[in-house]
Amino acid sequence: MTDGTSLADISEGMPHDLETDGERGTLYVYKSESTAAMYISTESGMDRVHADKENKDKVDIRLYTDTGKIVYDGMPKDKISGHGNSTWELDKKPYDLHMDEATDLLGMGKAKKWVLLADAYDETHMKNALVYRYARENAPYSGFAPDCEYVDLYADNEYMGLYLLTKSVKDTKLRSLDKELTHPYAFELTMTGKVGEDADSIALNDAMSVEIKLPSKYSDAERQRLESIVLSVNDMLSKGGKGSVELDESSWAAKILLEMMFENYDAANASQYFWGDLEGCSVYAGPCWDYDLSMGRFYVDWSTPYALMTFKDWNKGRDRSWYAGAWSISEIRDRVISMYRDGAGEKLSALIDSVPAEAQRIASSVRSDRIRWKDMCRYDSFDAAVADMQGFMYKRKSFLDSYLIKGDPYYRVTMELPNGRILHRYVPTNTSFPELPAPSELSAYGEDLGDLRIWYRKDTGEVFTRNTLVTEDTVLVAVK
């Protein structure tokens, strides 16, 4: 069909006979609604962009609102490149946009670096957006969470799917923090395996590292000061030692509560950002980033509303997560509990209740995305994915009310896997554990747990089953 051809005779969602080069088939036409659209044209082609995450290619960008009004028509030096770690390995890939000048896109404020999140692990397409919204509305400081908007993405005349356009977390730190910083720094706590070969990082142990994000250039003295801050925080929170720095209680409490409420799988070991001033003592938690593995049904591991992934351990029990260490500080723990009791819990209920309306807003775009990426879909429908997430969060809210507001007694069941990972699940006192997964069901991609089916109590060696009463804090082990 040529430009300007009327689509009046094309019925949306209905079959139309199609014939091309003697081949007959059926054509269906679908239209997105209530979603902005971004069209990009690369200089060298998307194959070059996909060949290496670090490849930058010049790109012409056109951005339209959901009503068809063009709001950005590109700059000569705009570029696109890959984004992410495990998500970059998927068929539907995320991207970074490197703007020629700081640009305001869809009313979110100016930024030079933007991210197109594919949300390929999240069939609801809403997890990042919902958490960012909650975090912005309940932020301990400006810039605690990025703005974001949905866009239908088209690259070199190919439909790429529904994406979430958001400011880069680095740009958020640079431009939005409400503190006067003389010598700002920022770093990310992550798994060592996710740190790039050329990244400037500080190893904390054999599993975890800190990657320095700011400053990009520094003197030897500034580098030593930054390393001293990082190691002091690590000693204080993972080893129970005394630190030479202070934790900003407001931001740490807000960040811990956010990770707890939304049951973020990555809470303890990936995409965790912190910042401060090299000449100051306070270390701030945030900004928030990366929640596609939250609110149930993770792409790996075991999903349950009754766990606290925030405090999980990935280093064979030798080091606690930073958040577990911060939780042991009474002032921070009491602040977290008070925040939840004094309104955060009710705001969470309102957010959960808003899920169906948010789903309806993007339903037409998700329908097209599911057609484009049908081989990546695990749920039978978008509605099923949304219902699963909302149901998980209602159960999660009930657990948090019991745990944080009522103070109901729970025992902790710790599951130690042969590969060193440790997970915790909370069980009401003197009850059994019917949702106990087999060790092999907790396997992550690339791990070899075989067909392990049996748990043993670490202290007595007795077999522990789903019918065993939990009468105390219990540690379970699986042995190859």
Coordinates of C-alpha atoms in Angstrom, one line a residue:
M1 CA 0.0 0.0 0.0
T2 CA 1.3 3.4 -0.9
D3 CA 1.6 6.4 1.4
G4 CA -1.7 8.2 1.7
T5 CA -3.8 5.1 0.9
S6 CA -7.0 4.9 2.9
L7 CA -7.3 2.1 5.5
A8 CA -11.1 2.5 5.8
D9 CA -11.7 -0.9 4.3
I10 CA -9.2 -2.7 6.6
S11 CA -11.0 -4.1 9.6
E12 CA -8.8 -4.4 12.7
G13 CA -8.2 -7.9 13.9
M14 CA -10.3 -9.5 11.1
P15 CA -8.8 -11.8 8.4
H16 CA -8.1 -10.4 5.0
D17 CA -7.2 -12.4 2.0
L18 CA -3.7 -11.7 0.8
E19 CA -2.0 -12.7 -2.4
T20 CA 1.6 -11.9 -3.3
D21 CA 3.7 -13.5 -6.0
G22 CA 1.1 -16.2 -6.5
E23 CA 1.1 -17.2 -2.8
R24 CA -2.1 -16.9 -0.9
G25 CA -2.4 -16.2 2.8
T26 CA -4.3 -14.2 5.5
L27 CA -3.5 -10.7 6.7
Y28 CA -4.4 -9.3 10.1
V29 CA -4.0 -5.6 10.9
Y30 CA -3.6 -4.4 14.5
K31 CA -3.2 -0.9 15.8
S32 CA -1.6 0.4 19.0
E33 CA -3.5 3.0 21.1
S34 CA -2.5 5.2 24.0
T35 CA 1.2 4.6 23.3
A36 CA 3.9 6.9 21.9
A37 CA 5.9 5.7 18.9
M38 CA 9.6 5.9 18.1
Y39 CA 11.0 5.4 14.7
I40 CA 14.8 5.1 14.3
S41 CA 16.9 4.7 11.2
T42 CA 20.5 3.5 11.6
E43 CA 23.4 4.4 9.5
S44 CA 24.9 0.9 9.3
G45 CA 22.0 -1.3 10.1
M46 CA 20.7 -3.0 13.3
D47 CA 22.8 -6.1 12.5
R48 CA 25.9 -4.1 13.3
V49 CA 24.3 -2.8 16.6
H50 CA 23.4 -6.4 17.5
A51 CA 26.9 -7.7 16.7
D52 CA 28.4 -6.1 19.8
K53 CA 26.8 -4.3 22.7
E54 CA 29.5 -1.6 22.6
N55 CA 29.0 -0.8 18.9
K56 CA 27.6 2.7 18.5
D57 CA 25.9 3.7 15.3
K58 CA 24.5 7.0 14.1
V59 CA 20.8 7.1 14.2
D60 CA 17.9 9.3 13.1
I61 CA 15.2 9.4 15.7
R62 CA 11.6 10.5 15.3
L63 CA 9.3 10.4 18.3
Y64 CA 5.5 10.8 18.2
T65 CA 3.0 11.1 21.0
D66 CA 0.1 8.7 21.2
T67 CA -2.0 11.3 19.2
G68 CA 0.5 11.4 16.4
K69 CA 2.2 14.7 17.2
I70 CA 6.0 14.7 16.5
V71 CA 7.9 15.8 19.6
Y72 CA 11.5 14.9 18.5
D73 CA 13.0 14.9 15.0
G74 CA 16.6 13.9 15.7
M75 CA 20.0 15.6 15.9
P76 CA 23.0 14.9 13.7
K77 CA 25.1 13.1 16.3
D78 CA 22.5 11.0 18.0
K79 CA 23.7 7.4 18.4
I80 CA 22.3 4.0 19.5
S81 CA 24.1 1.0 21.2
G82 CA 23.3 -2.1 23.1
H83 CA 22.3 -2.2 26.8
G84 CA 22.1 -4.7 29.6
N85 CA 23.8 -7.9 30.7
S86 CA 21.7 -11.1 30.6
T87 CA 18.9 -9.2 28.8
W88 CA 21.3 -8.3 26.0
E89 CA 21.6 -12.0 25.2
L90 CA 17.8 -12.3 24.5
D91 CA 16.3 -12.0 21.1
K92 CA 14.4 -8.9 22.0
K93 CA 17.2 -6.6 23.0
P94 CA 17.4 -3.3 25.1
Y95 CA 19.2 -0.3 23.8
D96 CA 21.0 2.9 24.9
L97 CA 20.3 6.2 23.1
H98 CA 23.2 8.7 23.2
M99 CA 21.7 12.1 22.3
D100 CA 23.7 14.9 20.6
E101 CA 22.3 17.3 23.2
A102 CA 20.4 17.0 26.4
T103 CA 16.9 16.5 25.2
D104 CA 13.4 16.4 26.9
L105 CA 11.5 13.4 25.6
L106 CA 7.8 13.1 26.2
G107 CA 7.9 15.7 29.0
M108 CA 10.3 13.7 31.2
G109 CA 13.0 16.4 31.4
K110 CA 16.3 16.8 29.6
A111 CA 18.9 14.1 29.5
K112 CA 21.7 13.1 27.1
K113 CA 21.5 9.3 27.7
W114 CA 18.2 7.4 27.5
V115 CA 17.5 3.7 27.7
L116 CA 15.0 1.6 25.7
L117 CA 14.1 -1.2 28.1
A118 CA 12.8 -4.3 26.3
D119 CA 11.3 -5.9 29.5
A120 CA 11.8 -9.2 27.7
Y121 CA 11.6 -11.2 30.9
D122 CA 8.4 -9.4 32.0
E123 CA 5.3 -10.4 30.0
T124 CA 3.2 -7.8 31.9
H125 CA 5.6 -5.1 30.6
M126 CA 4.6 -3.1 33.7
K127 CA 7.0 -4.1 36.5
N128 CA 9.7 -1.5 35.9
A129 CA 7.1 1.2 35.2
L130 CA 5.1 0.4 38.4
V131 CA 8.1 0.3 40.7
Y132 CA 9.5 3.5 39.3
R133 CA 6.2 5.3 39.7
Y134 CA 5.9 4.2 43.3
A135 CA 9.5 5.1 44.0
R136 CA 9.1 8.6 42.5
E137 CA 6.0 9.3 44.5
N138 CA 7.6 8.2 47.7
A139 CA 11.2 9.3 47.1
P140 CA 13.6 10.3 49.9
Y141 CA 15.4 12.7 47.5
S142 CA 15.0 14.1 44.0
G143 CA 16.2 11.6 41.4
F144 CA 15.5 8.5 43.5
A145 CA 13.8 6.9 40.5
P146 CA 13.7 7.8 36.8
D147 CA 10.7 8.9 34.8
C148 CA 9.5 6.5 32.1
E149 CA 7.0 6.2 29.2
Y150 CA 5.9 3.4 27.0
V151 CA 6.8 3.5 23.3
D152 CA 6.2 1.3 20.3
L153 CA 9.7 1.0 18.7
Y154 CA 10.4 0.7 14.9
A155 CA 14.0 0.3 13.7
D156 CA 14.9 0.5 10.0
N157 CA 11.2 -0.1 9.0
E158 CA 10.9 -3.1 11.3
Y159 CA 8.5 -3.3 14.2
M160 CA 10.6 -4.1 17.3
G161 CA 7.9 -4.3 20.0
L162 CA 6.8 -2.4 23.1
Y163 CA 9.6 -0.7 25.0
L164 CA 9.9 1.4 28.1
L165 CA 11.8 4.7 27.4
T166 CA 13.5 6.0 30.5
K167 CA 16.4 8.2 31.5
S168 CA 19.6 6.3 32.1
V169 CA 20.4 5.7 35.8
K170 CA 23.7 7.5 35.3
D171 CA 22.0 10.6 33.9
T172 CA 19.6 10.5 36.9
K173 CA 22.6 10.6 39.3
L174 CA 24.2 13.4 37.4
R175 CA 21.3 15.7 37.0
S176 CA 18.6 15.0 39.5
L177 CA 20.2 14.6 43.0
D178 CA 19.1 17.4 45.3
K179 CA 22.4 17.6 47.1
E180 CA 25.2 20.1 46.5
L181 CA 28.1 17.8 45.8
T182 CA 31.7 19.0 45.5
H183 CA 33.2 15.8 44.3
P184 CA 30.3 13.4 43.5
Y185 CA 30.8 9.6 43.2
A186 CA 28.5 6.8 42.4
F187 CA 29.0 3.1 42.2
E188 CA 27.0 -0.1 41.4
L189 CA 27.0 -3.2 43.6
T190 CA 26.8 -6.2 41.3
M191 CA 27.9 -9.8 40.7
T192 CA 31.5 -10.0 39.6
G193 CA 30.5 -11.8 36.4
K194 CA 28.5 -8.8 35.2
V195 CA 31.4 -6.4 35.4
G196 CA 32.8 -5.6 32.0
E197 CA 36.4 -6.3 31.1
D198 CA 37.3 -2.6 30.8
A199 CA 35.2 -1.5 33.8
D200 CA 36.8 0.2 36.8
S201 CA 35.8 -2.0 39.7
I202 CA 36.6 -3.1 43.2
A203 CA 36.3 -6.8 44.1
L204 CA 34.6 -7.4 47.5
N205 CA 34.9 -11.1 47.5
D206 CA 34.8 -14.0 45.0
A207 CA 31.2 -13.3 44.1
M208 CA 30.5 -9.6 44.4
S209 CA 32.2 -6.4 43.0
V210 CA 31.6 -2.7 43.0
E211 CA 31.8 -0.9 39.6
I212 CA 32.7 2.7 39.7
K213 CA 30.3 4.9 37.7
L214 CA 31.3 8.4 38.8
P215 CA 33.7 10.1 38.5
S216 CA 34.9 9.0 35.1
K217 CA 38.3 10.7 35.7
Y218 CA 40.0 11.0 39.1
S219 CA 43.4 11.4 40.7
D220 CA 45.1 8.5 42.6
A221 CA 44.1 10.2 45.9
E222 CA 40.4 10.3 44.8
R223 CA 40.5 6.7 43.7
Q224 CA 42.0 5.7 47.1
R225 CA 39.3 7.7 48.9
L226 CA 36.6 6.0 46.9
E227 CA 37.9 2.6 47.5
S228 CA 38.2 3.4 51.2
I229 CA 34.5 4.3 51.2
V230 CA 33.4 1.2 49.4
L231 CA 35.4 -1.2 51.5
S232 CA 34.2 0.6 54.7
V233 CA 30.6 0.1 53.7
N234 CA 31.3 -3.6 52.9
D235 CA 33.1 -4.3 56.1
M236 CA 30.4 -2.6 58.1
L237 CA 27.4 -4.3 56.4
S238 CA 28.7 -7.7 55.2
K239 CA 31.2 -8.6 58.0
G240 CA 29.7 -6.8 60.9
G241 CA 32.7 -4.5 61.4
K242 CA 32.9 -0.8 62.1
G243 CA 32.9 1.7 59.2
S244 CA 34.5 5.1 58.7
V245 CA 31.4 6.3 56.8
E246 CA 27.8 6.9 57.7
L247 CA 24.7 5.5 56.0
D248 CA 22.0 8.0 55.1
E249 CA 19.2 6.3 57.0
S250 CA 16.3 7.9 55.0
S251 CA 17.5 6.7 51.6
W252 CA 18.7 3.2 52.8
A253 CA 15.4 2.6 54.6
A254 CA 13.4 3.7 51.5
K255 CA 15.5 1.5 49.2
I256 CA 15.3 -1.6 51.5
L257 CA 11.5 -1.1 51.8
L258 CA 11.1 -0.9 48.0
E259 CA 13.1 -4.1 47.5
M260 CA 11.1 -5.9 50.1
M261 CA 7.7 -4.8 49.0
F262 CA 8.2 -5.7 45.3
E263 CA 10.3 -8.8 46.1
N264 CA 13.0 -7.9 43.7
Y265 CA 15.1 -11.0 42.7
D266 CA 18.2 -8.8 42.1
A267 CA 17.9 -6.9 45.4
A268 CA 21.0 -8.1 47.0
N269 CA 23.4 -8.7 44.2
A270 CA 22.8 -6.7 41.0
S271 CA 21.8 -3.2 39.8
Q272 CA 22.2 -1.7 43.3
Y273 CA 23.4 1.9 43.1
F274 CA 24.9 4.2 45.8
W275 CA 26.4 7.7 45.8
G276 CA 27.8 10.5 47.9
D277 CA 30.6 13.1 48.0
L278 CA 34.2 12.2 48.3
E279 CA 34.6 15.0 50.9
G280 CA 31.6 13.8 52.9
C281 CA 30.8 10.9 55.2
S282 CA 27.2 10.0 54.2
V283 CA 26.6 7.2 51.7
Y284 CA 23.1 7.4 50.0
A285 CA 21.2 4.4 48.6
G286 CA 19.7 4.6 45.1
P287 CA 18.7 5.6 42.5
C288 CA 16.4 2.7 41.8
W289 CA 17.0 0.5 38.7
D290 CA 16.1 -2.8 37.1
Y291 CA 12.8 -4.4 38.4
D292 CA 11.9 -6.8 35.5
L293 CA 12.6 -9.7 37.9
S294 CA 10.3 -8.5 40.7
M295 CA 6.7 -9.2 41.7
G296 CA 6.7 -13.0 41.1
R297 CA 7.6 -15.6 38.5
F298 CA 11.3 -14.9 38.0
Y299 CA 12.9 -16.1 34.9
V300 CA 15.1 -18.3 37.1
D301 CA 14.9 -19.5 40.7
W302 CA 11.9 -19.9 43.0
S303 CA 9.2 -17.3 43.2
T304 CA 7.1 -17.0 46.4
P305 CA 5.4 -14.1 48.1
Y306 CA 6.8 -15.3 51.5
A307 CA 10.5 -14.9 50.9
L308 CA 12.8 -11.9 51.3
M309 CA 15.1 -11.9 48.3
T310 CA 16.4 -8.6 49.7
F311 CA 18.5 -10.5 52.2
K312 CA 19.6 -13.5 50.1
D313 CA 23.2 -14.6 50.1
W314 CA 25.3 -15.5 47.1
N315 CA 28.7 -16.2 48.8
K316 CA 28.3 -19.4 50.7
G317 CA 27.4 -17.7 54.0
R318 CA 30.7 -15.9 54.3
D319 CA 29.2 -12.5 53.5
R320 CA 25.8 -11.0 54.1
S321 CA 24.0 -8.9 51.6
W322 CA 24.5 -5.2 52.3
Y323 CA 20.8 -4.8 52.9
A324 CA 20.8 -7.7 55.4
G325 CA 23.6 -5.9 57.2
A326 CA 21.7 -2.6 57.1
W327 CA 18.6 -4.4 58.4
S328 CA 20.5 -5.4 61.5
I329 CA 21.0 -1.7 62.3
S330 CA 18.1 -0.9 64.6
E331 CA 17.6 2.7 63.5
I332 CA 17.3 1.7 59.8
R333 CA 15.1 -1.4 60.5
D334 CA 12.8 0.7 62.8
R335 CA 12.5 3.3 60.1
V336 CA 11.6 0.7 57.4
I337 CA 8.9 -0.7 59.7
S338 CA 7.6 2.7 60.5
M339 CA 7.4 3.8 56.9
Y340 CA 5.4 0.7 56.0
R341 CA 3.1 1.1 58.9
D342 CA 2.6 4.9 58.4
G343 CA 1.4 4.8 54.8
A344 CA 3.7 2.9 52.5
G345 CA 1.7 -0.3 52.9
E346 CA -1.6 1.4 52.0
K347 CA 0.0 3.1 49.0
L348 CA 1.2 -0.3 47.9
S349 CA -2.4 -1.6 48.0
A350 CA -3.5 1.3 45.8
L351 CA -0.7 0.5 43.3
I352 CA -1.7 -3.1 43.2
D353 CA -5.4 -2.1 42.7
S354 CA -4.3 0.1 39.7
V355 CA -2.8 -2.8 37.8
P356 CA -5.8 -3.7 35.6
A357 CA -6.2 -0.1 34.5
E358 CA -2.6 0.2 33.6
A359 CA -2.8 -3.1 31.7
Q360 CA -5.7 -1.9 29.7
R361 CA -3.8 1.2 28.7
I362 CA -1.1 -0.8 27.0
A363 CA -3.1 -3.8 26.0
S364 CA -3.1 -3.1 22.3
S365 CA 0.6 -2.5 22.2
V366 CA 1.3 -5.7 24.2
R367 CA -0.9 -7.6 21.7
S368 CA 1.4 -6.6 18.9
D369 CA 4.5 -7.3 21.0
R370 CA 3.3 -10.8 21.8
I371 CA 2.8 -11.5 18.1
R372 CA 6.3 -10.1 17.3
W373 CA 8.0 -12.1 20.1
K374 CA 5.6 -15.1 20.4
D375 CA 8.5 -17.6 20.9
M376 CA 9.4 -15.7 24.1
C377 CA 6.0 -15.9 25.7
R378 CA 5.4 -18.4 28.5
Y379 CA 1.9 -17.3 29.6
D380 CA -1.1 -18.2 27.5
S381 CA -2.1 -14.6 27.4
F382 CA -1.3 -11.1 28.6
D383 CA -4.3 -11.2 30.9
A384 CA -2.9 -14.4 32.5
A385 CA 0.5 -12.7 33.1
V386 CA -1.2 -9.7 34.7
A387 CA -3.4 -11.7 36.9
D388 CA -0.5 -13.8 38.1
M389 CA 1.5 -10.6 39.0
Q390 CA -1.4 -9.0 40.8
G391 CA -2.3 -12.2 42.7
F392 CA 1.3 -12.5 43.8
M393 CA 1.3 -8.9 45.0
Y394 CA -1.9 -9.3 47.0
K395 CA -0.3 -12.3 48.8
R396 CA 2.9 -10.3 49.2
K397 CA 1.0 -7.5 50.8
S398 CA -0.7 -9.9 53.2
F399 CA 2.7 -11.4 54.2
L400 CA 4.2 -7.9 54.7
D401 CA 1.3 -6.8 56.8
S402 CA 1.7 -9.8 59.0
Y403 CA 5.5 -9.5 59.2
L404 CA 5.9 -5.7 59.5
I405 CA 2.7 -4.5 61.1
K406 CA 1.3 -7.3 63.2
G407 CA 4.7 -8.6 64.1
D408 CA 3.5 -12.2 63.8
P409 CA 6.1 -14.8 64.6
Y410 CA 7.9 -16.4 61.7
Y411 CA 10.7 -18.9 61.5
R412 CA 13.3 -18.6 58.8
V413 CA 14.0 -21.6 56.6
T414 CA 17.4 -21.2 54.9
M415 CA 18.1 -23.3 51.8
E416 CA 21.8 -23.8 51.0
L417 CA 22.4 -25.0 47.5
P418 CA 25.5 -27.0 46.5
N419 CA 26.6 -24.1 44.2
G420 CA 26.9 -21.7 47.1
R421 CA 23.7 -19.7 46.7
I422 CA 21.5 -19.3 49.8
L423 CA 17.8 -18.5 49.8
H424 CA 15.5 -17.6 52.8
R425 CA 11.8 -18.3 53.1
Y426 CA 9.7 -17.3 56.1
V427 CA 7.2 -19.7 57.5
P428 CA 4.6 -19.1 60.3
T429 CA 5.7 -20.8 63.5
N430 CA 4.8 -24.4 64.1
T431 CA 3.4 -25.0 60.6
S432 CA 4.6 -27.1 57.7
F433 CA 6.1 -25.9 54.5
P434 CA 3.9 -27.1 51.6
E435 CA 5.5 -24.9 49.0
L436 CA 9.0 -26.2 49.7
P437 CA 10.7 -26.6 46.2
A438 CA 13.0 -29.4 45.4
P439 CA 16.7 -28.2 45.2
S440 CA 16.7 -28.8 41.4
E441 CA 13.8 -26.4 41.0
L442 CA 16.0 -23.6 42.3
S443 CA 18.5 -24.0 39.6
A444 CA 19.5 -20.9 37.6
Y445 CA 20.6 -20.8 34.0
G446 CA 24.0 -22.3 33.5
E447 CA 24.0 -24.2 36.8
D448 CA 24.2 -27.9 37.2
L449 CA 22.1 -29.1 40.1
G450 CA 21.1 -32.3 38.4
D451 CA 17.9 -33.9 39.7
L452 CA 18.4 -33.2 43.4
R453 CA 15.0 -33.8 45.2
I454 CA 15.9 -34.1 48.9
W455 CA 16.6 -31.6 51.6
Y456 CA 18.4 -32.4 54.8
R457 CA 18.6 -30.5 58.1
K458 CA 22.1 -29.1 58.3
D459 CA 22.3 -29.6 62.1
T460 CA 20.9 -33.1 62.4
G461 CA 21.1 -34.6 58.9
E462 CA 17.4 -35.6 59.0
V463 CA 15.4 -35.5 55.9
F464 CA 13.1 -32.4 55.7
T465 CA 9.9 -32.7 53.6
R466 CA 6.9 -30.5 52.8
N467 CA 5.1 -32.0 55.8
T468 CA 7.8 -31.4 58.4
L469 CA 6.7 -28.9 61.1
V470 CA 8.9 -25.8 61.4
T471 CA 9.5 -25.2 65.1
E472 CA 12.6 -23.1 64.9
D473 CA 14.9 -21.3 62.5
T474 CA 16.1 -24.1 60.2
V475 CA 18.9 -24.5 57.7
L476 CA 18.5 -27.0 54.9
V477 CA 21.2 -28.4 52.7
A478 CA 21.1 -30.3 49.4
V479 CA 24.0 -32.7 48.8
K480 CA 25.1 -33.9 45.4

